[in-house]
PDB file of C-alpha atoms in Angstrom:
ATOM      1  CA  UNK A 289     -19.177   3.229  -4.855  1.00 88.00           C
ATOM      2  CA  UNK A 290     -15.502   3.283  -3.670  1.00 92.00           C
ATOM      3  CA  UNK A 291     -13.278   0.431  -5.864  1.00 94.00           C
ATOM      4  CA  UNK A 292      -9.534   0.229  -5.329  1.00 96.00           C
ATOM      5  CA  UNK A 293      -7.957  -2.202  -8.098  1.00 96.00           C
ATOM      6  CA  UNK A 294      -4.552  -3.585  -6.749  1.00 97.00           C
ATOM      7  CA  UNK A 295      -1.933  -5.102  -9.430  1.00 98.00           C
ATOM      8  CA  UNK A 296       1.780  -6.036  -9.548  1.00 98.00           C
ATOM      9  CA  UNK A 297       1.843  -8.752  -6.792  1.00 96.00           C
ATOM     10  CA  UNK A 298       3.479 -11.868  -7.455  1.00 97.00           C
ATOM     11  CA  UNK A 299       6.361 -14.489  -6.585  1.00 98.00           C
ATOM     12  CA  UNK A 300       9.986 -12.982  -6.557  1.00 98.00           C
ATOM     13  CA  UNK A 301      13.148 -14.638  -5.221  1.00 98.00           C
ATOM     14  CA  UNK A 302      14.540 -12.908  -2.698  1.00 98.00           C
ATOM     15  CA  UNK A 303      16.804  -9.480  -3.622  1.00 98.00           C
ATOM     16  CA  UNK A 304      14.104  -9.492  -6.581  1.00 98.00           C
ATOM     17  CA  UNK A 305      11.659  -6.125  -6.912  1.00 98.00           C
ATOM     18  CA  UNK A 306       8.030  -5.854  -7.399  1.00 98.00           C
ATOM     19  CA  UNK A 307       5.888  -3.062  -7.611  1.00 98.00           C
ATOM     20  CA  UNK A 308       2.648  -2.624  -6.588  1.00 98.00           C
ATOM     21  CA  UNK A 309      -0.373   0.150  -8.209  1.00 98.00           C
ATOM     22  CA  UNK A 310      -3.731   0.688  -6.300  1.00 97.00           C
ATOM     23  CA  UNK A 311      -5.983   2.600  -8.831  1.00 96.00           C
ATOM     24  CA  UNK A 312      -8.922   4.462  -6.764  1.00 95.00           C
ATOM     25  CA  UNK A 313     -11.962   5.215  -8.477  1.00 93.00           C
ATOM     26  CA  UNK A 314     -15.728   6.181  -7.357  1.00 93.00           C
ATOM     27  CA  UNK A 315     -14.751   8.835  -4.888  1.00 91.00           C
ATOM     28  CA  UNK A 316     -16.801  12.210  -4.569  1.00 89.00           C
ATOM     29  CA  UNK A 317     -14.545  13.649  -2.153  1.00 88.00           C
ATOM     30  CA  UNK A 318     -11.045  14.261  -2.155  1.00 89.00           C
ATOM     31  CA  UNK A 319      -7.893  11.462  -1.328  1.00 90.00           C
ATOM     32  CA  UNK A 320      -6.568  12.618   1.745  1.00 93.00           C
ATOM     33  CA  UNK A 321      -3.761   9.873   1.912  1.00 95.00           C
ATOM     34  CA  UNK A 322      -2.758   6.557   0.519  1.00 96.00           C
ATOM     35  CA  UNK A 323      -0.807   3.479   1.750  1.00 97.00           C
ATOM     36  CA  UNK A 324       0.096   0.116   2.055  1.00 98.00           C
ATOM     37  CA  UNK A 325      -0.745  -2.088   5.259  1.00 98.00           C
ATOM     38  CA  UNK A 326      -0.033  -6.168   5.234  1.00 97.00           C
ATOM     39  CA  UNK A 327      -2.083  -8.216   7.525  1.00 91.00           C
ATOM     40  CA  UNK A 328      -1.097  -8.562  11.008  1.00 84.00           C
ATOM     41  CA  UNK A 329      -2.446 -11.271  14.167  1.00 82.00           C
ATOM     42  CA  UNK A 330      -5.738 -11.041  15.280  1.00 85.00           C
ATOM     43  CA  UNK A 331      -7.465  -9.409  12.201  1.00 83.00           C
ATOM     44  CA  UNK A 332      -5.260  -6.607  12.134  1.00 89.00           C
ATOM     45  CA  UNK A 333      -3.400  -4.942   9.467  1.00 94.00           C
ATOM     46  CA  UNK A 334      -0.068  -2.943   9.808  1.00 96.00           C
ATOM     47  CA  UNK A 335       1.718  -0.232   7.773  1.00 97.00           C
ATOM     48  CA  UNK A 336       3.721  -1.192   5.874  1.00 98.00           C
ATOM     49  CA  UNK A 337       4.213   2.703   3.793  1.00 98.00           C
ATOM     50  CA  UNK A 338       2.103   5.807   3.142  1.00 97.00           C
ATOM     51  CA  UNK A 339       1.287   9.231   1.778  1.00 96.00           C
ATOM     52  CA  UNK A 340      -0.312  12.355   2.387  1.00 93.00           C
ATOM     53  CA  UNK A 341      -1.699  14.486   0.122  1.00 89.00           C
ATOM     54  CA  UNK A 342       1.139  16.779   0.303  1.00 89.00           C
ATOM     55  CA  UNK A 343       3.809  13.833  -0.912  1.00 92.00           C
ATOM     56  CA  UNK A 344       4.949  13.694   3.028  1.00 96.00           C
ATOM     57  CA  UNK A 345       5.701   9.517   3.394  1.00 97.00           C
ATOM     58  CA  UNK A 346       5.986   7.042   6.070  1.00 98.00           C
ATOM     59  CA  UNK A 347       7.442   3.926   6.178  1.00 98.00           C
ATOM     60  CA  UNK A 348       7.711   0.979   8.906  1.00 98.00           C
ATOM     61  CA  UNK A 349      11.162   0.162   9.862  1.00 98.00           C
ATOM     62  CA  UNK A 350      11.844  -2.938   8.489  1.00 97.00           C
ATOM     63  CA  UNK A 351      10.952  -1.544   4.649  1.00 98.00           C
ATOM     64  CA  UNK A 352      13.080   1.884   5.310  1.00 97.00           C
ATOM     65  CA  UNK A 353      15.286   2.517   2.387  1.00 97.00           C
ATOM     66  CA  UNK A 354      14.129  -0.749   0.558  1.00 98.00           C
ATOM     67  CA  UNK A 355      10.571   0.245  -0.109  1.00 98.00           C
ATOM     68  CA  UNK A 356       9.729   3.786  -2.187  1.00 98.00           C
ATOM     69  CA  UNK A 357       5.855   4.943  -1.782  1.00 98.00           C
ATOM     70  CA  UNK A 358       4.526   7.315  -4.589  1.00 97.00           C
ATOM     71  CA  UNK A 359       1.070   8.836  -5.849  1.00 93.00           C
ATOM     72  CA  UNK A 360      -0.222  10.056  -8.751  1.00 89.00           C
ATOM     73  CA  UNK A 361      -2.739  12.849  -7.513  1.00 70.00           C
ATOM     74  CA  UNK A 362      -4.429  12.918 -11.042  1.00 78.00           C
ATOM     75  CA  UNK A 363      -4.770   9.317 -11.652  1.00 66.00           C
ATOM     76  CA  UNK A 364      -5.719   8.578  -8.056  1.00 92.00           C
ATOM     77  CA  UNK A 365      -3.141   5.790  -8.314  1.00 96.00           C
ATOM     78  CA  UNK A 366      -0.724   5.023  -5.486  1.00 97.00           C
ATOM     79  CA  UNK A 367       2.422   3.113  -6.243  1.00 98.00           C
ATOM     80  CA  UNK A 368       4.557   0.488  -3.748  1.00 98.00           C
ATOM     81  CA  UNK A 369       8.199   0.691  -5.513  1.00 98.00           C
ATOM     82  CA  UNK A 370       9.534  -3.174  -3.468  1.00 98.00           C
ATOM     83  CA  UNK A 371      13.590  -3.814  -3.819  1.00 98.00           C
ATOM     84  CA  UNK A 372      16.120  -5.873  -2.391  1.00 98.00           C
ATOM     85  CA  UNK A 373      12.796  -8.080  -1.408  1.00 98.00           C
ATOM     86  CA  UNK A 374      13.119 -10.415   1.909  1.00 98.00           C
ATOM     87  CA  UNK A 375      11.627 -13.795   2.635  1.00 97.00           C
ATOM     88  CA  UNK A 376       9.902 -11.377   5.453  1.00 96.00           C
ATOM     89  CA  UNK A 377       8.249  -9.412   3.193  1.00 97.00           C
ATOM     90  CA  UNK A 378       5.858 -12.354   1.783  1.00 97.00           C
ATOM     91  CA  UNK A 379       2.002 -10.970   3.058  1.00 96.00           C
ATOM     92  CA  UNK A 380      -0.946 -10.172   1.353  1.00 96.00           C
ATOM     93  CA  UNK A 381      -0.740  -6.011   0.861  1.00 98.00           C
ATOM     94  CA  UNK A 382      -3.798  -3.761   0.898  1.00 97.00           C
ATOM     95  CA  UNK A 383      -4.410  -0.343  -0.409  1.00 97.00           C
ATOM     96  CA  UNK A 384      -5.576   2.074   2.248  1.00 97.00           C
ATOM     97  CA  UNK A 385      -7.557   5.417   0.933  1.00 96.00           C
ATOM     98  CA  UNK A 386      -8.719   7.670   3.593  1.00 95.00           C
ATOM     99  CA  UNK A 387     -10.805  10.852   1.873  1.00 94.00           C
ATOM    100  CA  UNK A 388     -13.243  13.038   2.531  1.00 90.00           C
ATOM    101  CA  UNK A 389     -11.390  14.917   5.410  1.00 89.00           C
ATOM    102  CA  UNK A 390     -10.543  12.009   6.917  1.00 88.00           C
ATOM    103  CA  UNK A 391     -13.887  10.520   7.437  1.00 92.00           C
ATOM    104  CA  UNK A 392     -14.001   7.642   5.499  1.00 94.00           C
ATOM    105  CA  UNK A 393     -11.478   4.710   5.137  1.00 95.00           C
ATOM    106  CA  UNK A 394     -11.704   2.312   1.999  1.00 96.00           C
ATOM    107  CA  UNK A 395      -9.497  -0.514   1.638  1.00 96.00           C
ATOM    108  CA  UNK A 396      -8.424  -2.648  -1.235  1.00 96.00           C
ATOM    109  CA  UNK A 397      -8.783  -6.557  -1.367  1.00 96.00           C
ATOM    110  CA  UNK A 398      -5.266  -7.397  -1.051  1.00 96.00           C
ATOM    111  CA  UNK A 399      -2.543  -8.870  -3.348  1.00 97.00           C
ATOM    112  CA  UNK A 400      -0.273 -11.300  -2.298  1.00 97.00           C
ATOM    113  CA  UNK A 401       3.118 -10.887  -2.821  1.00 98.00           C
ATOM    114  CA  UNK A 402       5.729 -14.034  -1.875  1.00 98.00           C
ATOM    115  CA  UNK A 403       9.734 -13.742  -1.661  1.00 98.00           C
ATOM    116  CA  UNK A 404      11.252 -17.583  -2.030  1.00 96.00           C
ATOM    117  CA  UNK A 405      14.827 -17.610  -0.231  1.00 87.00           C
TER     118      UNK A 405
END
């Protein structure tokens, strides 16, 4: 069975820095990518960053420059680097896997992270 652990979320004033760690464990197949989605309206969740297996990243706009996704292909471990935090940036994130080719999705619980002005 799929568990991803997520630590490192917390209260920070605003300009503060947090970072975030998703450890994946229980897979049989390989990680295909990682990332980092925040919920969004109507039972959604956006992107906020992620990662192929290659190291190739994407980021949302708003977190370009301020926001630094890495991985750790041996520890199956992917890491949200957060700086020069915003009041904006307060959500609860989730760690995306998607493995085995791209066929299956497994997400994390979700960590809250809050920015005070």
């Amino acid at each position: 069975q799929v568990q991803l652990v997520e630590s490192g979320g917390g209260s920070v004033q605003a300009g503060g820095s947090l970072r975030l760690s998703c450890v994946a464990s229980g897979l049989t197949l390989p990680i295909d990518a990682m990332g980092w989605y925040v919920e969004a309206p109507e039972n959604q969740r956006k992107m906020v960053a992620n990662i192929t297996r290659n190291g190739a990243t994407n980021y949302v706009d708003s977190v370009e420059g301020r926001f630094t996704i890495s991985r750790d292909n041996a520890g199956n471990t992917v890491f949200l680097q957060m700086n020069n935090l915003k009041r904006e940036d307060s959500d609860v994130y989730h760690c995306l896997v998607v493995h085995g080719a791209g066929r299956y999705v497994s997400w994390g619980s979700g960590i809250q992270v809050t920015v005070a002005a």
